[in-house]
Short mmCIF file of C-alpha atoms in Angstrom, two decimals:
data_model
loop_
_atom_site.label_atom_id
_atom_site.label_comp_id
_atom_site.label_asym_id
_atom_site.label_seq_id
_atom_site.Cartn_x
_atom_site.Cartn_y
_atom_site.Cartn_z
CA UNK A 15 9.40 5.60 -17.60
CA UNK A 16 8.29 8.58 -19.83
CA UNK A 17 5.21 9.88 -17.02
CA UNK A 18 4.40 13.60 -17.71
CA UNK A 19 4.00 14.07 -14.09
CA UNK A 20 5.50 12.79 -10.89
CA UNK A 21 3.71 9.87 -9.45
CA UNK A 22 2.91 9.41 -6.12
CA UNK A 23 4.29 6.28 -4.58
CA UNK A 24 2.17 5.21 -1.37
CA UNK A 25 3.16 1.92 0.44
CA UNK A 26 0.44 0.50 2.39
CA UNK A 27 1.48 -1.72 5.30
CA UNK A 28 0.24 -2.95 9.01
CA UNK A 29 2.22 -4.17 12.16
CA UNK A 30 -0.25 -7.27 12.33
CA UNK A 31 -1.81 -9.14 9.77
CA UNK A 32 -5.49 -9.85 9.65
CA UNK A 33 -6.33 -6.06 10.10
CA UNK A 34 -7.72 -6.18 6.38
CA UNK A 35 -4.46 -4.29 4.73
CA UNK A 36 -5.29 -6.14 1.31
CA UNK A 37 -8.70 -4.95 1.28
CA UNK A 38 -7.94 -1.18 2.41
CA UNK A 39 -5.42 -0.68 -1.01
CA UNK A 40 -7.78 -2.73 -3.18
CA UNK A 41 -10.80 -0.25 -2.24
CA UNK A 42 -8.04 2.54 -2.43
CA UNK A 43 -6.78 1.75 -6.09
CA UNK A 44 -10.90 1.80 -6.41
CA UNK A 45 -11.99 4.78 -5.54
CA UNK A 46 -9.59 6.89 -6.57
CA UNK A 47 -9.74 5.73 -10.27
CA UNK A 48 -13.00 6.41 -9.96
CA UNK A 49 -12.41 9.69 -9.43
CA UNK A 50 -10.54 9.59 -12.60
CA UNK A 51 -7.13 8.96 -11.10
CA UNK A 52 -4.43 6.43 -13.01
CA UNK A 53 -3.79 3.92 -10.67
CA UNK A 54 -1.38 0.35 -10.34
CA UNK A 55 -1.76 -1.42 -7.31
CA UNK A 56 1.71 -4.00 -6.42
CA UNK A 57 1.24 -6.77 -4.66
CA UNK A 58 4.46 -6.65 -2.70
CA UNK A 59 3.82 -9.47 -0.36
CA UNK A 60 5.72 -11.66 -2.92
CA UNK A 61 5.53 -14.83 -0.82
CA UNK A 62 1.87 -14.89 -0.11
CA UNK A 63 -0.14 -12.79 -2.46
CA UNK A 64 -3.65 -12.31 -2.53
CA UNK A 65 -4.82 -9.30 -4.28
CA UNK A 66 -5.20 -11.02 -7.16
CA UNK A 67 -7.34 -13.44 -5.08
CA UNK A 68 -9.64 -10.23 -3.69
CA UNK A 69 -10.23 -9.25 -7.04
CA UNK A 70 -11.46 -12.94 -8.74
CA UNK A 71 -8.26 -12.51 -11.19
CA UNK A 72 -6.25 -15.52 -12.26
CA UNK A 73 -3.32 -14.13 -13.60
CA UNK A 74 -1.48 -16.85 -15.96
CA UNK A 75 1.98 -15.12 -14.69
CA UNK A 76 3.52 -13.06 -11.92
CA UNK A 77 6.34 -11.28 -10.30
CA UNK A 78 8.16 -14.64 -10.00
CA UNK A 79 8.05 -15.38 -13.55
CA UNK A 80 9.74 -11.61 -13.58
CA UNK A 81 12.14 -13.15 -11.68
CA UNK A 82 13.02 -16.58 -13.71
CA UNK A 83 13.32 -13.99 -16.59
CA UNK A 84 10.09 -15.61 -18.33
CA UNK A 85 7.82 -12.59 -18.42
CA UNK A 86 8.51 -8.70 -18.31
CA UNK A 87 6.79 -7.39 -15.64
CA UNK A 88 4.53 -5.46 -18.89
CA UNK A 89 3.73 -8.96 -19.16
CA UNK A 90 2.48 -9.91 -16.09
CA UNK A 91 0.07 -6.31 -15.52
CA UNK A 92 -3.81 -7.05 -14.83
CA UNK A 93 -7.00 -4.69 -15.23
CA UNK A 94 -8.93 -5.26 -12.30
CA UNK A 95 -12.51 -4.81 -11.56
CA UNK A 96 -12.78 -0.99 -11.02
CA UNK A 97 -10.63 -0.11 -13.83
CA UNK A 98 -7.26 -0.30 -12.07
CA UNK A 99 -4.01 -2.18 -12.74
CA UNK A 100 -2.24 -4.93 -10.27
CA UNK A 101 1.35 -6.45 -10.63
CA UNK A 102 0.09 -9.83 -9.12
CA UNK A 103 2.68 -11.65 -6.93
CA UNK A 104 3.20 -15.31 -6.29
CA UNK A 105 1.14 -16.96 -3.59
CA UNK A 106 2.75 -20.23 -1.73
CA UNK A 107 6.15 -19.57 -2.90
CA UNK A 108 8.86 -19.71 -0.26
CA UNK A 109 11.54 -18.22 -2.86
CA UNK A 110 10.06 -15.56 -3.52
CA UNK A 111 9.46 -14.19 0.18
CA UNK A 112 13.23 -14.81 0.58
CA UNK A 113 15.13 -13.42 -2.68
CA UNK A 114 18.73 -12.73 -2.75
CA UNK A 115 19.44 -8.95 -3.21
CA UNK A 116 20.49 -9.37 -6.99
CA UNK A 117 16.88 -11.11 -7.38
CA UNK A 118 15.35 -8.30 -5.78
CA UNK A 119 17.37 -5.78 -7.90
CA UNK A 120 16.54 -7.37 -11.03
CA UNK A 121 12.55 -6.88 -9.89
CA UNK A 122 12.70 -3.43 -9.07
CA UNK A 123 14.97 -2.56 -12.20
CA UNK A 124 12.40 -3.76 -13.93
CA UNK A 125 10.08 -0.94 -13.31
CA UNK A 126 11.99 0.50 -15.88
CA UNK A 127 9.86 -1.87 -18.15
CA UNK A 128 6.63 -0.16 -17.81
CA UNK A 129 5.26 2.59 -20.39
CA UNK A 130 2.12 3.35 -18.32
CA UNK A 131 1.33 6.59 -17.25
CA UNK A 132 0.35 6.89 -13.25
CA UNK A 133 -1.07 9.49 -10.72
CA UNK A 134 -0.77 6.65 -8.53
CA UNK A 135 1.50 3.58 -7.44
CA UNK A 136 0.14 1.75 -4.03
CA UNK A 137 2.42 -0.57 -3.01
CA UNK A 138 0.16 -3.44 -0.71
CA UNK A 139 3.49 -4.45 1.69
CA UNK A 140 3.14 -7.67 3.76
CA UNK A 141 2.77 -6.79 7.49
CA UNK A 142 5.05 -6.70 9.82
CA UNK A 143 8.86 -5.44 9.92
CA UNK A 144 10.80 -7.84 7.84
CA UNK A 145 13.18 -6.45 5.51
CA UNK A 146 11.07 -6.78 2.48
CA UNK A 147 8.34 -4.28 4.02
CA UNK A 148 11.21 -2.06 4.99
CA UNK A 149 12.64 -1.70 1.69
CA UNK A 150 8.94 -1.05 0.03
CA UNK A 151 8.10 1.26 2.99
CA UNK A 152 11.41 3.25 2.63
CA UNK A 153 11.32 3.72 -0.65
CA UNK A 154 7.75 4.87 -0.86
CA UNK A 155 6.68 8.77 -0.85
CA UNK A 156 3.78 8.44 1.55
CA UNK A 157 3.71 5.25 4.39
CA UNK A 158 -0.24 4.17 5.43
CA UNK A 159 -0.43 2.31 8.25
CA UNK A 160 -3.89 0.40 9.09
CA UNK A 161 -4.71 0.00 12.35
CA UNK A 162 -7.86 -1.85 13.91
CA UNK A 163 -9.27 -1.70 17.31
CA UNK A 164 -6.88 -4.16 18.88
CA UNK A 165 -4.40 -4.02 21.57
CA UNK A 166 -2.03 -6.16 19.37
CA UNK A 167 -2.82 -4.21 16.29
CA UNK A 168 -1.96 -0.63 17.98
CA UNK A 169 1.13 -1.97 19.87
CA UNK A 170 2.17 -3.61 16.19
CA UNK A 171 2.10 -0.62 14.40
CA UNK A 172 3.98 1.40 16.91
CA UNK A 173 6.36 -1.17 16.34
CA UNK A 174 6.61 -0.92 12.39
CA UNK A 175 6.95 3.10 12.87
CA UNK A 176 9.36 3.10 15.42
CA UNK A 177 11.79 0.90 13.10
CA UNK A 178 11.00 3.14 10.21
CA UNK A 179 11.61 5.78 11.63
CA UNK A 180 15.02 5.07 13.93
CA UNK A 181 16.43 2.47 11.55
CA UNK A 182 15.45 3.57 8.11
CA UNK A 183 14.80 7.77 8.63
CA UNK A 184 11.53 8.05 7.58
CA UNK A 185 9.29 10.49 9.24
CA UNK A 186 5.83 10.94 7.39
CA UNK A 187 2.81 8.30 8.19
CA UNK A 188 -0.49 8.06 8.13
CA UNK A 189 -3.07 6.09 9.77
CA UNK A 190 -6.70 4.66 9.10
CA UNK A 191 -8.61 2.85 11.47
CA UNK A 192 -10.25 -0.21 9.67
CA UNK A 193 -13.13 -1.96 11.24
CA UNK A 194 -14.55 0.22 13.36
CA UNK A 195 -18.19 0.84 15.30
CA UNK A 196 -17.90 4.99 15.04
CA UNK A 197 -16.19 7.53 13.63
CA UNK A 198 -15.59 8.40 17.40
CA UNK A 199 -13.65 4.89 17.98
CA UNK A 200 -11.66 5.52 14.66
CA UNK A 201 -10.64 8.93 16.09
CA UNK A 202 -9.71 7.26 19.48
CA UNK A 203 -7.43 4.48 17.82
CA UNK A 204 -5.26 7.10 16.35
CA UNK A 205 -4.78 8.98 20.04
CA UNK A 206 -4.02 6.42 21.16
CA UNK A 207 -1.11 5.38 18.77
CA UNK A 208 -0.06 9.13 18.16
CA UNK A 209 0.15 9.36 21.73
CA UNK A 210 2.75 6.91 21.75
CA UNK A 211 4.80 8.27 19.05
CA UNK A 212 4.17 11.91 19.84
CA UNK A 213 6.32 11.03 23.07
CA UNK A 214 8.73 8.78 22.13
CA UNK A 215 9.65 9.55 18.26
CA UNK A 216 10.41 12.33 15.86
CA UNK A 217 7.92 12.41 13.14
CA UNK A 218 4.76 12.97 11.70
CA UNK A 219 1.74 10.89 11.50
CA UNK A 220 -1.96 12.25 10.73
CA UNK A 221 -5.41 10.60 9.95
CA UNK A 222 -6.99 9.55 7.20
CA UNK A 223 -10.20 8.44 8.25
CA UNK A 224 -11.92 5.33 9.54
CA UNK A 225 -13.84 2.10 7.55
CA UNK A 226 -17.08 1.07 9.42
CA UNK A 227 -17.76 -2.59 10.19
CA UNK A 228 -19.96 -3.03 7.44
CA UNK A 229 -21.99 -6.13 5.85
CA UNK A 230 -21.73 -4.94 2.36
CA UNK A 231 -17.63 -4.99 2.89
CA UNK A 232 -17.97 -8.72 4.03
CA UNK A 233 -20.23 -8.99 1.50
CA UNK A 234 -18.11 -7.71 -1.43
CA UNK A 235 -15.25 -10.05 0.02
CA UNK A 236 -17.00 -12.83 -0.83
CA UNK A 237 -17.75 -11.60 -4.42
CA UNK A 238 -14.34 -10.65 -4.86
CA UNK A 239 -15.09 -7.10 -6.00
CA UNK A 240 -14.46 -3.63 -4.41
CA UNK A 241 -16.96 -2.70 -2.08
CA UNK A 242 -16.81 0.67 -4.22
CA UNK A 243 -17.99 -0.87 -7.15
CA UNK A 244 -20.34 -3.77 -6.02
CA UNK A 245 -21.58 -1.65 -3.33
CA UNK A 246 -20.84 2.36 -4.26
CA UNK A 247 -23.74 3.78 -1.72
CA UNK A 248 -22.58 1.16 1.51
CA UNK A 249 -20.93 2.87 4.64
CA UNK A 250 -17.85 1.44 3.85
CA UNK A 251 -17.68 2.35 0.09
CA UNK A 252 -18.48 6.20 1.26
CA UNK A 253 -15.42 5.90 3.47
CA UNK A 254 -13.21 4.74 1.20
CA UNK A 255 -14.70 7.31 -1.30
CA UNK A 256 -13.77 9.94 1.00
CA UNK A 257 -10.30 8.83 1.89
CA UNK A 258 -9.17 8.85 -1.33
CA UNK A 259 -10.65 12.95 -1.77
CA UNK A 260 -8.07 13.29 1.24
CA UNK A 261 -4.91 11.08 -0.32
CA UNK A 262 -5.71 13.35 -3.34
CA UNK A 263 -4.78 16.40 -1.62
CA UNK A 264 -1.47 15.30 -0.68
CA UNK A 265 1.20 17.30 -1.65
CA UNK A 266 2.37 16.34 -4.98
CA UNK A 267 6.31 15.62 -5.22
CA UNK A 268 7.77 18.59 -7.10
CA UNK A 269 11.50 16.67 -8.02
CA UNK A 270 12.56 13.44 -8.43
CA UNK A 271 11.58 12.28 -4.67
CA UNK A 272 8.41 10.68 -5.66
CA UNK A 273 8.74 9.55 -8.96
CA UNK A 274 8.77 5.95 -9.94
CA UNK A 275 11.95 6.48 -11.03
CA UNK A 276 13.32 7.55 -7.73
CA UNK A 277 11.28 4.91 -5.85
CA UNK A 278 12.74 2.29 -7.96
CA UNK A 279 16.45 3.94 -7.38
CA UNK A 280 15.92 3.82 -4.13
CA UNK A 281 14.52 0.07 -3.80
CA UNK A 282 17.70 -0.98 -5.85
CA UNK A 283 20.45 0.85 -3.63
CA UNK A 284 18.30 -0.69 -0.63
CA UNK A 285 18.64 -4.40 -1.64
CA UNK A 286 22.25 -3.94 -3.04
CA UNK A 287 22.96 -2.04 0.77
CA UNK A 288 24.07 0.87 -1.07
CA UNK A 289 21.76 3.30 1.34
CA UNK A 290 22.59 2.95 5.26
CA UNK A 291 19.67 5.62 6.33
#
């Protein structure tokens, strides 16, 4: 890829599903192209997509067709509603949530493909800590983990850090608390998980912010549109507003470590087992 700049590679991911993981890197990829940011959003839950679905899009082909060799993956890119790109995934499709390593290769290589140029790539993981999320995680720059105010969603995401970070070496996270009364219970969800991996691992983690129970969120669900573009002035489009001013003053990579390039090297020597940390 000819990108004047590096691009920074963020994987978003959850221990749990239902914590609203989709909807946090859809509003994401939202408000930070609005604040004039160049942004493609992956749908790397391959198995059982649904950004596309968020978004009211009904792409005509996806990463599988990638896969059969029936599309390129320039093919297969989508404008969505806040003037973003996705790389829609295949929904209902057993194969594709369990490719063999060469299929997984081929997908990745095929980054290589793409002539767009990025500030950002979000990378919408499934949830959980199957090897799929692990490779995506890995191989991403910056790792977002969304918590909500559950005990199973806290204990979950302990869970998905403590694997990344023993089994895989990775040692930089983030957290936002979705779904949440106050900024005071946001706050309190992430003591309570840093407390747990201040003690027992070796890394970093620090907050992004909190997303407010809202209406206008459930509301923009059901419209299939960003709540930062069918409601810009809700709670919930604010927050997101805001968390992408603090993503955006992230360090940028200053080498290869960051780069599409190196997060598709690194995806490729992951499924062929050519990395062991």
């Amino acid at each position: 890829m000819a990108n004047p700049r590096p691009v920074k590679v963020i994987a978003v991911t959850s221990g749990k599903g239902g914590v609203g993981k989709t909807n946090v890197s859809v509003n994401l990829a939202a408000a930070l192209s609005a604040q004039k940011q160049r942004v493609m959003l992956m749908d790397a839950d391959l198995g059982l997509a649904n950004v596309d679905v968020m978004l009211g899009l009904s792409p005509r082909k996806n990463l599988s067709h990638v896969i059969d060799g029936t599309a390129s993956l320039e093919e297969v890119l989508l404008q969505a509603p806040g003037d973003f790109t996705i790389v829609p995934a295949s929904s209902g499709t057993q194969r594709m949530a369990e490719l063999t390593p060469a299929e997984h290769a081929g997908l990745i290589r095929s980054f290589s493909e793409l002539n767009h140029e990025l500030d950002y790539l979000l990378v919408d993981t499934a949830a959980g800590i199957s090897d799929g999320v692990m490779s995506f995680a890995k191989a991403s720059r910056e790792v977002l983990v969304v918590v909500c105010d559950e005990p199973s969603s806290i204990t979950d995401a302990y869970a998905l850090i403590k694997v990344l970070n023993r089994d895989h070496g990775v040692e930089r996270f983030h957290m936002v608390a979705n779904r949440v009364r106050s900024p005071e219970e946001g706050r309190q969800l992430f003591r309570k998980l840093s407390a747990a991996t201040d003690r027992f691992l070796d890394l970093a983690i620090d907050y992004v912010g909190m997303v407010p129970e809202d209406d206008c969120l459930r509301r923009a669900v059901q419209k299939q549109q960003p709540v930062v573009t069918s409601y810009p002035g809700s709670p919930a489009a604010r927050a997101f507003k805001d968390m992408a001013m603090r993503v955006r003053k992230w360090p940028s990579p200053a080498h290869l470590a960051g780069t599409l390039e190196f997060f598709v090297e690194r995806l490729v020597q992951h499924s062929t087992g050519e990395v062991s940390s």
